[in-house]
Short mmCIF file of C-alpha atoms in Angstrom, two decimals:
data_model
loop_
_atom_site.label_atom_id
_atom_site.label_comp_id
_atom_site.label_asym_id
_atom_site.label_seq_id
_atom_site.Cartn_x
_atom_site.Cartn_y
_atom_site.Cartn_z
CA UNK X 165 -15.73 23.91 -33.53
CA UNK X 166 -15.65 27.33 -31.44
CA UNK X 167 -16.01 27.24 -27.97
CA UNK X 168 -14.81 29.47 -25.20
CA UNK X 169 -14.80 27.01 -22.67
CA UNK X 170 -14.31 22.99 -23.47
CA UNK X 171 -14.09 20.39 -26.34
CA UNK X 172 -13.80 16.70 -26.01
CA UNK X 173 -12.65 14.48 -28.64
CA UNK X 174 -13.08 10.33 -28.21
CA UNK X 175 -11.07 8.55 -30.91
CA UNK X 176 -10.33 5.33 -31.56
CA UNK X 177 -7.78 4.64 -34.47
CA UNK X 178 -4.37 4.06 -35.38
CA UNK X 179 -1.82 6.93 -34.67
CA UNK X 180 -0.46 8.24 -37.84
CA UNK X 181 3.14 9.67 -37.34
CA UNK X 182 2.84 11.71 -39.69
CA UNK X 183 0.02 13.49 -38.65
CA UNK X 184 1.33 13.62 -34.77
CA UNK X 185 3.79 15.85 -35.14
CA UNK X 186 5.31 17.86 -32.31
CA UNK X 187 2.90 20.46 -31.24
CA UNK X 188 1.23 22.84 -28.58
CA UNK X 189 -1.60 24.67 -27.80
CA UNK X 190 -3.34 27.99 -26.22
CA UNK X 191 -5.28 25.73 -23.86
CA UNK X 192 -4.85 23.52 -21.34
CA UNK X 193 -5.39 19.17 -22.37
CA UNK X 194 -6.10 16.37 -20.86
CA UNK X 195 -4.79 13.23 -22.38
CA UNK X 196 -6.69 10.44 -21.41
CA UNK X 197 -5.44 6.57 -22.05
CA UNK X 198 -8.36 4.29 -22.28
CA UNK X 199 -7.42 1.12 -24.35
CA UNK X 200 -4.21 0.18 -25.67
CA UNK X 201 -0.73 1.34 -25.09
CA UNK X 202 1.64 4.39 -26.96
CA UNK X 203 4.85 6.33 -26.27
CA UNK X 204 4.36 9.65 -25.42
CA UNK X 205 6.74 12.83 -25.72
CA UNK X 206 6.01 15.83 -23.34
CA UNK X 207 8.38 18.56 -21.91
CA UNK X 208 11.98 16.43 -22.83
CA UNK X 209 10.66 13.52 -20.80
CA UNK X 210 9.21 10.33 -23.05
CA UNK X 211 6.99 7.59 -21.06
CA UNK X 212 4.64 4.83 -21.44
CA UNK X 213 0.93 5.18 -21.98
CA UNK X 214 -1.64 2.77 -20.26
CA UNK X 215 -4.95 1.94 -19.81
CA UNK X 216 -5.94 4.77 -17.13
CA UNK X 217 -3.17 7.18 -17.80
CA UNK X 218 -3.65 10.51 -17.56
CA UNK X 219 -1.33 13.39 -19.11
CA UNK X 220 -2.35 17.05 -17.62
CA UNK X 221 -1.08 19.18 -20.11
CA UNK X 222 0.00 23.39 -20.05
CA UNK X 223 -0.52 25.75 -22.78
CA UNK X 224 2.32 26.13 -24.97
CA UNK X 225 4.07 22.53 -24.19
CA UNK X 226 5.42 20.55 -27.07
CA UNK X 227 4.21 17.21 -26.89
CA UNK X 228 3.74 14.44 -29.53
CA UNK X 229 2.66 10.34 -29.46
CA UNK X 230 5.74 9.10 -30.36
CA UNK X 231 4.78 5.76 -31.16
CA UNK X 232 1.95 3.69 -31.00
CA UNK X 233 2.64 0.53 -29.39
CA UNK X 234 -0.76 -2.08 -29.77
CA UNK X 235 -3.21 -2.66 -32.16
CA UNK X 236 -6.16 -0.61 -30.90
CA UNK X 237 -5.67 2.84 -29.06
CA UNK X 238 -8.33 4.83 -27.39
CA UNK X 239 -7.93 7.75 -26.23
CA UNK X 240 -9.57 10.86 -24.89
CA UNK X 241 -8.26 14.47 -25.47
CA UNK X 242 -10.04 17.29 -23.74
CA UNK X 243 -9.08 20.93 -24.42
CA UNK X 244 -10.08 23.92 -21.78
CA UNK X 245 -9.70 27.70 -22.16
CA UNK X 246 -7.84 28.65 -19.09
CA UNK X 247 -9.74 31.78 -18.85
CA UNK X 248 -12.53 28.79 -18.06
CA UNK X 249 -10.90 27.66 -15.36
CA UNK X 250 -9.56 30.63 -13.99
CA UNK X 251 -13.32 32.36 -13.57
CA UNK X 252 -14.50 29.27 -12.22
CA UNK X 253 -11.43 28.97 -9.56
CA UNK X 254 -11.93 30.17 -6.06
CA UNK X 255 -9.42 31.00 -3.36
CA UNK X 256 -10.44 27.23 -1.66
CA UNK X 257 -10.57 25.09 -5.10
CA UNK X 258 -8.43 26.09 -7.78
CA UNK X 259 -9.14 24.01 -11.45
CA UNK X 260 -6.08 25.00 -12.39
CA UNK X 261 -4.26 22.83 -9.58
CA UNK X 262 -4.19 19.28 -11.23
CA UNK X 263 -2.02 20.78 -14.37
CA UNK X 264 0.68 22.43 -11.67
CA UNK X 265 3.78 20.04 -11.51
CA UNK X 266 3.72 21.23 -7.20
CA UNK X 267 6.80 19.40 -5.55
CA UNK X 268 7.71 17.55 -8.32
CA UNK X 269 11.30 17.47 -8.53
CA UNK X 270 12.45 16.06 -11.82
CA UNK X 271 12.08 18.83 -13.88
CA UNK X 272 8.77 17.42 -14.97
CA UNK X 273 6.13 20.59 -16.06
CA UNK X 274 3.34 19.33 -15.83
CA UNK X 275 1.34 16.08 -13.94
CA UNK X 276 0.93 12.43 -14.98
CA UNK X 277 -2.01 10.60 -13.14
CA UNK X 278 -2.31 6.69 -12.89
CA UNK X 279 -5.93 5.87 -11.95
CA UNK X 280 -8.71 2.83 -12.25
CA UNK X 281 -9.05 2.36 -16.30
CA UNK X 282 -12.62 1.08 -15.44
CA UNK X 283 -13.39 4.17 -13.30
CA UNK X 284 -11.85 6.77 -15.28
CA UNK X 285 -14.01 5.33 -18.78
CA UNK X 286 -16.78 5.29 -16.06
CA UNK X 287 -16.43 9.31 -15.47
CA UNK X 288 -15.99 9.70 -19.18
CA UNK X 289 -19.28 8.43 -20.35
CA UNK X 290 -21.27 11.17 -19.89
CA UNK X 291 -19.65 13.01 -22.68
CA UNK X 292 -19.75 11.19 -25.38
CA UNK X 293 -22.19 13.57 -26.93
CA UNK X 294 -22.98 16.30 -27.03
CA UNK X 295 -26.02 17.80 -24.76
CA UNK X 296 -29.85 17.78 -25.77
CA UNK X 297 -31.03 21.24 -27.14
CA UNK X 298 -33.78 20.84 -24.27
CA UNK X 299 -33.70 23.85 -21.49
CA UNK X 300 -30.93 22.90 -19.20
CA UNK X 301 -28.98 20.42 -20.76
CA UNK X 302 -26.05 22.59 -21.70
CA UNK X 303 -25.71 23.28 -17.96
CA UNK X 304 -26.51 19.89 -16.99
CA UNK X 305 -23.07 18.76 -19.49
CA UNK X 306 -21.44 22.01 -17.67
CA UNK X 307 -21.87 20.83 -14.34
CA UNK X 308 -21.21 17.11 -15.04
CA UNK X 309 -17.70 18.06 -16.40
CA UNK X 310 -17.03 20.46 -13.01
CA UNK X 311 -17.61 17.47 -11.25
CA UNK X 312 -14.98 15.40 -13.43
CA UNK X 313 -12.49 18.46 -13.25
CA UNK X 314 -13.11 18.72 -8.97
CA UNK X 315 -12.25 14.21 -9.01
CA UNK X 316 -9.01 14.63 -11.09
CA UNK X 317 -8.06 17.92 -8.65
CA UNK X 318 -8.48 15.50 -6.14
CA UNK X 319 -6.80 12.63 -7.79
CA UNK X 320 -4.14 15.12 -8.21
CA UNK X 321 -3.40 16.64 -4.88
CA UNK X 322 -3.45 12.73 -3.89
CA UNK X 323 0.19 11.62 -3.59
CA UNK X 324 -1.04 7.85 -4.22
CA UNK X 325 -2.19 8.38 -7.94
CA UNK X 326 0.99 10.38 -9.22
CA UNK X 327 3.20 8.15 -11.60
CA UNK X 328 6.71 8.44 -9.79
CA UNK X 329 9.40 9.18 -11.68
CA UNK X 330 11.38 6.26 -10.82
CA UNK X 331 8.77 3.95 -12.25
CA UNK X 332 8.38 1.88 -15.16
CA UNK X 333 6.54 4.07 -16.85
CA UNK X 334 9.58 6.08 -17.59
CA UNK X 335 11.48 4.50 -20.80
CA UNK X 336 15.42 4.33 -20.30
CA UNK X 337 16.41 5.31 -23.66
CA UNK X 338 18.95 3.71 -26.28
CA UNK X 339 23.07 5.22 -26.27
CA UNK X 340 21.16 6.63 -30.16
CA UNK X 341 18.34 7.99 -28.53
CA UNK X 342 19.85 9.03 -25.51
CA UNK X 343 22.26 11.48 -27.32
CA UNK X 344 19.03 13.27 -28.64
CA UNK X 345 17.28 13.67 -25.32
CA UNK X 346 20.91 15.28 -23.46
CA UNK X 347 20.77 17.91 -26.19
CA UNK X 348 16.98 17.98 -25.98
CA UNK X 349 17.32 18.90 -22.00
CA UNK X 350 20.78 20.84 -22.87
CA UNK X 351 18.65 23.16 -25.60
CA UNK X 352 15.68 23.36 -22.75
CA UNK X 353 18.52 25.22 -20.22
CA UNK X 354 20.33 27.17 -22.45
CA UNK X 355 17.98 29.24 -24.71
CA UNK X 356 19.61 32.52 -24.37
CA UNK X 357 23.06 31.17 -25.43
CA UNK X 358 24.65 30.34 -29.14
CA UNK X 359 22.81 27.35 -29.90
CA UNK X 360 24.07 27.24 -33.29
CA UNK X 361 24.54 23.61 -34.70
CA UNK X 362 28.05 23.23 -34.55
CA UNK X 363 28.02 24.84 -31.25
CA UNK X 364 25.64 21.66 -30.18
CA UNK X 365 27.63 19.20 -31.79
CA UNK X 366 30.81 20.22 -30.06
CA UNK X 367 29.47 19.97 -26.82
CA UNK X 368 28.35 16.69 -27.32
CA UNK X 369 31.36 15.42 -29.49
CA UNK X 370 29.30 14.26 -32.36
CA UNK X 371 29.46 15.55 -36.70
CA UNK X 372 26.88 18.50 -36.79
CA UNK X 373 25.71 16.71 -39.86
CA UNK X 374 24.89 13.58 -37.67
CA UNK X 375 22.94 15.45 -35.29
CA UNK X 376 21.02 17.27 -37.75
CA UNK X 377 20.03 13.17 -39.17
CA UNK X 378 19.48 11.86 -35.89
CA UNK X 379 17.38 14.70 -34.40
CA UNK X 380 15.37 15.02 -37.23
CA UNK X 381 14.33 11.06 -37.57
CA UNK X 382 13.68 10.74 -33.81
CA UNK X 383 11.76 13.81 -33.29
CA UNK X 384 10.67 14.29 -36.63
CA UNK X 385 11.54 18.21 -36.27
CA UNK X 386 14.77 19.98 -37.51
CA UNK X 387 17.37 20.91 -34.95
CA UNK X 388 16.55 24.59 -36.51
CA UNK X 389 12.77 24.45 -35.86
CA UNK X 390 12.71 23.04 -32.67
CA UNK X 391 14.90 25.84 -31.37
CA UNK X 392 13.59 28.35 -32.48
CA UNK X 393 9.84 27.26 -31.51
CA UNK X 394 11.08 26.42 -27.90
CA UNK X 395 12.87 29.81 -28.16
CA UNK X 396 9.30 31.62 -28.99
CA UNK X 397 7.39 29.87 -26.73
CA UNK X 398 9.64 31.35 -23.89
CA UNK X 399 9.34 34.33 -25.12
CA UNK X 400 5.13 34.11 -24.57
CA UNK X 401 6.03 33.64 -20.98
CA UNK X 402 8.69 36.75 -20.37
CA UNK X 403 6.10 38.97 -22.56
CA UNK X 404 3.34 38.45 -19.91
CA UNK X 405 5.74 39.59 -17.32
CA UNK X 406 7.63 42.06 -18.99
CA UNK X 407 5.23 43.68 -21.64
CA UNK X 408 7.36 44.99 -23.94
CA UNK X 409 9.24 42.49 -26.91
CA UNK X 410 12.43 45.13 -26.54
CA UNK X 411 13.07 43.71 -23.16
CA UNK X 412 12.21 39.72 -23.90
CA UNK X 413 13.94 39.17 -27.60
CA UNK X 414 17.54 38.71 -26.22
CA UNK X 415 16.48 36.79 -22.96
CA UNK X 416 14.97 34.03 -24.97
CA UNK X 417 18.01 34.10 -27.29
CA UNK X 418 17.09 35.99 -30.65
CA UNK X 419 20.29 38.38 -31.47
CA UNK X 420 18.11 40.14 -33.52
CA UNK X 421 14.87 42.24 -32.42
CA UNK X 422 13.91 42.38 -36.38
CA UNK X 423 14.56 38.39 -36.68
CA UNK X 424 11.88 37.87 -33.04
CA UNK X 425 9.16 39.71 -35.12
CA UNK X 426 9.42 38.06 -37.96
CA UNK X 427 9.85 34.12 -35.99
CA UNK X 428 6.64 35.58 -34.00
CA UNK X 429 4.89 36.81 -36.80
CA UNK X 430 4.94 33.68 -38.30
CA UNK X 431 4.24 31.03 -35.67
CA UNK X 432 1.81 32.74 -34.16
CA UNK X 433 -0.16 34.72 -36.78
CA UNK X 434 0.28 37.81 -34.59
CA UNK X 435 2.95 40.41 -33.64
CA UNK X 436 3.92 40.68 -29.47
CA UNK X 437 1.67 43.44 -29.12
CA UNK X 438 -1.47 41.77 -30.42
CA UNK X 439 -0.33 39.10 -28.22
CA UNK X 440 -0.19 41.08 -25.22
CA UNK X 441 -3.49 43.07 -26.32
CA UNK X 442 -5.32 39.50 -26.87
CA UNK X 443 -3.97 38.81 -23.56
CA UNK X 444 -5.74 41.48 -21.67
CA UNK X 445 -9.02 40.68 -23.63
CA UNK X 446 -8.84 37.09 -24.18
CA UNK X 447 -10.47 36.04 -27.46
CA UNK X 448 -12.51 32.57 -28.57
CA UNK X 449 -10.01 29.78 -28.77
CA UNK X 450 -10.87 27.42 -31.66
CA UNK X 451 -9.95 24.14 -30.48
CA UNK X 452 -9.16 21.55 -33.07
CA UNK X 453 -8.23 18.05 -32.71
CA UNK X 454 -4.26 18.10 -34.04
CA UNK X 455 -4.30 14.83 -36.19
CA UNK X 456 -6.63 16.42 -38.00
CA UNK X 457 -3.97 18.46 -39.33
CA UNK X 458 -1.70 18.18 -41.88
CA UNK X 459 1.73 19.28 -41.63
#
């Protein structure tokens, strides 16, 4: 579906791994936990996922549900333009608030909300379909999902519904899977240096070969990919403030200008100028719901 505004997807399934591979998006999501319980990946930080958990999610984040951890899992995924928001945002209430990470110290992007699972499936309800084709009802739906956008801003500038970092929530990791996570965090600060594979593996005293196996089966990405995707996903970010690719290709740690336009070229279906062209007039964002995909 095409929107330039909103979608909301309610599933209820079993997470295939396969499908939930680690991705991003254009658009801002909101990941919201309604039954069951998962593990969920987001910006080098993995935590648990309850009943009334909610992930506020950035454009161009890599995220993934690691693992499923009950039977049932329900789950609500909403995806908004940011252009949406960013219209709708006034100098006194900015939408955009609840996805800004404010004090946080951590290193943590983004915002993880614990509220009421009763009173979050409560504010919910309303969009399970779709709206009437009668006059008004599209702006009726509109104005009923301001109003759930304006409670989780709220819930969000609230200190008492922000999952602390110290919590449970936050899964102490295996020696095995810590090892991935340090050079997860150590790949995260050091884009613009040699982050060749043997390079990695010396720093952490470990085979290269090893830590090609091991980060492949616990991220389910190779040590190659991920680099290089975290790498052009910078580079998004220094393009908006520098404007020109000859300036941003060696500061997100491409030696080669030739090398960034191909990468670019092929993640993103577009060179850094139509980038920086479709920033200035934003286009329709087609928002489709990732495990859906095949990879």
């Amino acid at each position: 579906m095409v929107s330039d505004s909103f979608e909301i997807f309610h599933v209820e399934d079993i997470v295939d791994q396969k499908n939930t591979t680690y991705h991003y998006h254009d658009f801002y999501e909101i990941h919201c936990t309604l039954k069951g319980t998962a593990t969920f990946f987001a910006d080098e930080h993995q935590f648990k996922l309850s009943p009334g958990t909610i992930v506020l999610i950035p454009p161009n984040t890599l995220h993934r549900i690691i693992n499923q951890t009950s039977e049932n899992y329900e789950r609500v995924y909403i995806f908004i333009d940011p252009n949406f928001l960013h219209k709708l945002s006034t100098p006194q209430t900015n939408l955009e608030a609840c996805f800004q990470s404010g004090n946080n110290t951590s290193g943590f992007k983004h915002q993880v909300l614990v509220v009421n699972p009763i009173d979050l499936k409560q504010e919910l309800r309303p969009f399970d379909q779709q709206p009437n084709t009668n006059y008004g009802d599209d702006f009726e739906y509109q104005l009923q999902f301001l109003s759930f956008l304006l409670n989780l801003n709220r819930a969000a500038l609230s200190q008492k519904n922000k999952l602390s970092f110290d919590q449970e929530k936050f899964i102490p990791q295996s020696k095995k899977e810590q090892l991935i996570f340090d050079v997860i965090n150590y790949i995260s600060d050091h884009l613009k240096e040699d982050l060749t594979l043997q390079k990695v593996a010396d720093i952490f005293f470990v085979d290269p070969s090893y830590l090609s196996r091991k980060f492949k089966k616990q991220t389910g990405i190779s040590f190659h990919k991920y680099i290089v995707t975290k790498r052009l996903l910078f580079s998004k970010e220094l393009l908006r403030d520098y404007r020109s690719a000859t300036e941003v290709y060696a500061l997100c740690g491409f030696r080669s200008y030739t090398h960034f336009l191909r990468c670019f070229k092929n993640e993103f279906s577009m060179t850094p100028k139509e980038f920086l062209q479709q920033e200035v007039t934003p286009q329709y964002i087609r928002f489709e719901h990732f495990e859906d995909k095949k990879d």
